Each structure stands twice: as structure tokens, then as C-alpha cells.
Short mmCIF file of C-alpha atoms in Angstrom, two decimals:
data_model
loop_
_atom_site.label_atom_id
_atom_site.label_comp_id
_atom_site.label_asym_id
_atom_site.label_seq_id
_atom_site.Cartn_x
_atom_site.Cartn_y
_atom_site.Cartn_z
CA UNK A 72 -19.80 -14.11 8.48
CA UNK A 73 -16.91 -16.48 9.01
CA UNK A 74 -17.65 -20.12 9.77
CA UNK A 75 -17.19 -21.18 13.39
CA UNK A 76 -14.05 -23.18 12.55
CA UNK A 77 -12.51 -20.07 10.95
CA UNK A 78 -12.96 -17.78 13.97
CA UNK A 79 -10.68 -17.16 16.91
CA UNK A 80 -12.89 -17.10 19.99
CA UNK A 81 -10.77 -17.80 23.05
CA UNK A 82 -8.70 -15.12 24.72
CA UNK A 83 -5.74 -17.51 24.85
CA UNK A 84 -5.82 -17.88 21.05
CA UNK A 85 -5.76 -14.10 20.58
CA UNK A 86 -2.91 -13.76 23.11
CA UNK A 87 -0.85 -16.49 21.43
CA UNK A 88 -1.17 -14.86 18.01
CA UNK A 89 -0.37 -11.39 19.33
CA UNK A 90 2.58 -12.44 21.48
CA UNK A 91 4.09 -15.13 19.29
CA UNK A 92 3.12 -14.13 15.78
CA UNK A 93 4.69 -11.84 13.23
CA UNK A 94 3.39 -8.28 13.27
CA UNK A 95 2.99 -5.94 10.33
CA UNK A 96 1.15 -2.65 10.26
CA UNK A 97 -0.24 -0.22 7.75
CA UNK A 98 -2.11 3.07 8.14
CA UNK A 99 -5.47 1.65 9.15
CA UNK A 100 -4.66 -1.70 10.76
CA UNK A 101 -2.10 -4.02 12.30
CA UNK A 102 -1.91 -7.74 11.49
CA UNK A 103 -0.56 -10.43 13.83
CA UNK A 104 0.08 -13.75 12.06
CA UNK A 105 1.03 -16.94 13.88
CA UNK A 106 2.08 -19.74 11.53
CA UNK A 107 3.44 -22.17 14.12
CA UNK A 108 0.12 -23.72 15.13
CA UNK A 109 -0.22 -27.51 15.29
CA UNK A 110 -1.16 -29.15 12.01
CA UNK A 111 -4.27 -30.76 13.57
CA UNK A 112 -6.29 -27.65 12.71
CA UNK A 113 -8.16 -28.01 9.45
CA UNK A 114 -8.15 -24.37 8.41
CA UNK A 115 -6.66 -20.97 9.15
CA UNK A 116 -8.52 -18.90 11.74
CA UNK A 117 -9.04 -15.16 12.12
CA UNK A 118 -10.05 -12.79 14.90
CA UNK A 119 -10.63 -9.05 15.04
CA UNK A 120 -9.80 -6.39 17.63
CA UNK A 121 -11.61 -3.07 17.24
CA UNK A 122 -11.20 -0.86 20.30
CA UNK A 123 -13.27 2.09 21.47
CA UNK A 124 -10.61 4.38 20.06
CA UNK A 125 -11.99 3.56 16.60
CA UNK A 126 -15.43 4.96 17.41
CA UNK A 127 -18.76 4.18 19.01
CA UNK A 128 -20.41 0.74 18.82
CA UNK A 129 -22.01 1.39 15.43
CA UNK A 130 -18.70 2.44 13.87
CA UNK A 131 -16.77 -0.42 15.49
CA UNK A 132 -19.24 -3.01 14.22
CA UNK A 133 -19.17 -1.51 10.72
CA UNK A 134 -15.36 -1.68 10.67
CA UNK A 135 -15.44 -5.27 11.96
CA UNK A 136 -17.94 -6.32 9.28
CA UNK A 137 -15.88 -4.71 6.53
CA UNK A 138 -12.68 -6.38 7.75
CA UNK A 139 -14.41 -9.74 8.07
CA UNK A 140 -15.61 -9.45 4.48
CA UNK A 141 -12.06 -8.68 3.30
CA UNK A 142 -10.38 -11.45 5.34
CA UNK A 143 -12.70 -14.29 4.30
CA UNK A 144 -11.12 -14.93 0.85
CA UNK A 145 -7.59 -14.43 2.20
CA UNK A 146 -7.92 -17.23 4.78
CA UNK A 147 -7.80 -19.90 2.07
CA UNK A 148 -4.32 -18.67 1.09
CA UNK A 149 -2.92 -19.20 4.61
CA UNK A 150 -1.61 -22.59 5.76
CA UNK A 151 -3.86 -24.80 7.88
CA UNK A 152 -3.55 -23.98 11.56
CA UNK A 153 -2.49 -20.37 11.07
CA UNK A 154 -3.96 -17.74 13.39
CA UNK A 155 -4.57 -14.21 12.14
CA UNK A 156 -5.52 -11.28 14.37
CA UNK A 157 -6.47 -8.02 12.65
CA UNK A 158 -6.37 -4.99 14.93
CA UNK A 159 -8.11 -1.90 13.55
CA UNK A 160 -6.57 1.52 14.19
CA UNK A 161 -8.65 4.72 14.56
CA UNK A 162 -8.17 5.79 10.89
CA UNK A 163 -10.02 2.61 9.84
CA UNK A 164 -13.34 4.24 10.77
CA UNK A 165 -13.09 6.78 7.94
CA UNK A 166 -11.19 4.61 5.45
CA UNK A 167 -12.73 3.37 2.23
CA UNK A 168 -13.06 -0.33 1.56
CA UNK A 169 -10.36 -0.07 -1.11
CA UNK A 170 -7.95 1.48 1.41
CA UNK A 171 -8.74 -1.23 3.98
CA UNK A 172 -8.22 -3.94 1.36
CA UNK A 173 -4.88 -2.48 0.25
CA UNK A 174 -3.66 -2.11 3.83
CA UNK A 175 -4.81 -5.61 4.77
CA UNK A 176 -3.16 -7.28 1.78
CA UNK A 177 0.06 -5.31 2.27
CA UNK A 178 0.26 -6.07 5.98
CA UNK A 179 -0.51 -9.73 5.45
CA UNK A 180 2.15 -10.01 2.74
CA UNK A 181 4.69 -8.33 5.04
CA UNK A 182 3.80 -10.68 7.90
CA UNK A 183 4.22 -13.74 5.66
CA UNK A 184 7.69 -12.70 4.44
CA UNK A 185 10.56 -14.51 6.15
CA UNK A 186 12.32 -12.53 8.83
CA UNK A 187 15.59 -10.89 7.94
CA UNK A 188 18.65 -12.15 9.81
CA UNK A 189 19.93 -9.77 12.45
#
């Protein structure tokens, strides 16, 4: 379980990260990372989106728990005030924990890279 200060809970926080953050996807998930939050926040925060397309309630909760477990140590590497939204895709239901970890780390690394000039 993530501490209360590490969780995104308001709909506006999710919307800000999804609309304004950098997006990177892999086979089982998509990551939205917003680094432009005010510095008054003491820690990075994370939220999870697992839709009904992933599976029934039991499967969705299992995927959410697995992702939460994988995100917890990665939050300390993000700057204070960052917002991270992890959106699970349907293949996440059948993925192994190693696959989820690889996809999460790869997507997070891609989202943290500076944008290329156009």
C-alpha cells in the first residue's frame, strides 16, 4: 500500500497528469508523468487506472496491487511534486510480474527522457 501522501486521489490530479504530462507506453501499460508540479509537494505521487477492459473486479484489483508494489520503490527516484499515472492495458491481466516490471521501468525511463526538438 502506498502512503496517503504518495497517492493521487482527486480526479483533477489524474486529469492534469494525463493531459499535461509526458506519455510513454509499452505492451502492458501506459505511463503519464507530469514533472511540472509545484515544489511545495514533499514527495512524488502515483495513481492507477485499470479499466473493465482488463478483466473483472478480481483481475483488476490483482493488476492494481501488482502495479502498486512495482511503483513504490520507483517513486523515490522521481523529483518531489511529480505525478505519475499508470494505466493498465488488457494484456496486463495475463502478464507476469517480471514483464510488468520491465514494461513499467521502460515506460518510466522513456517518459523521463527530454523531448526531442521538432
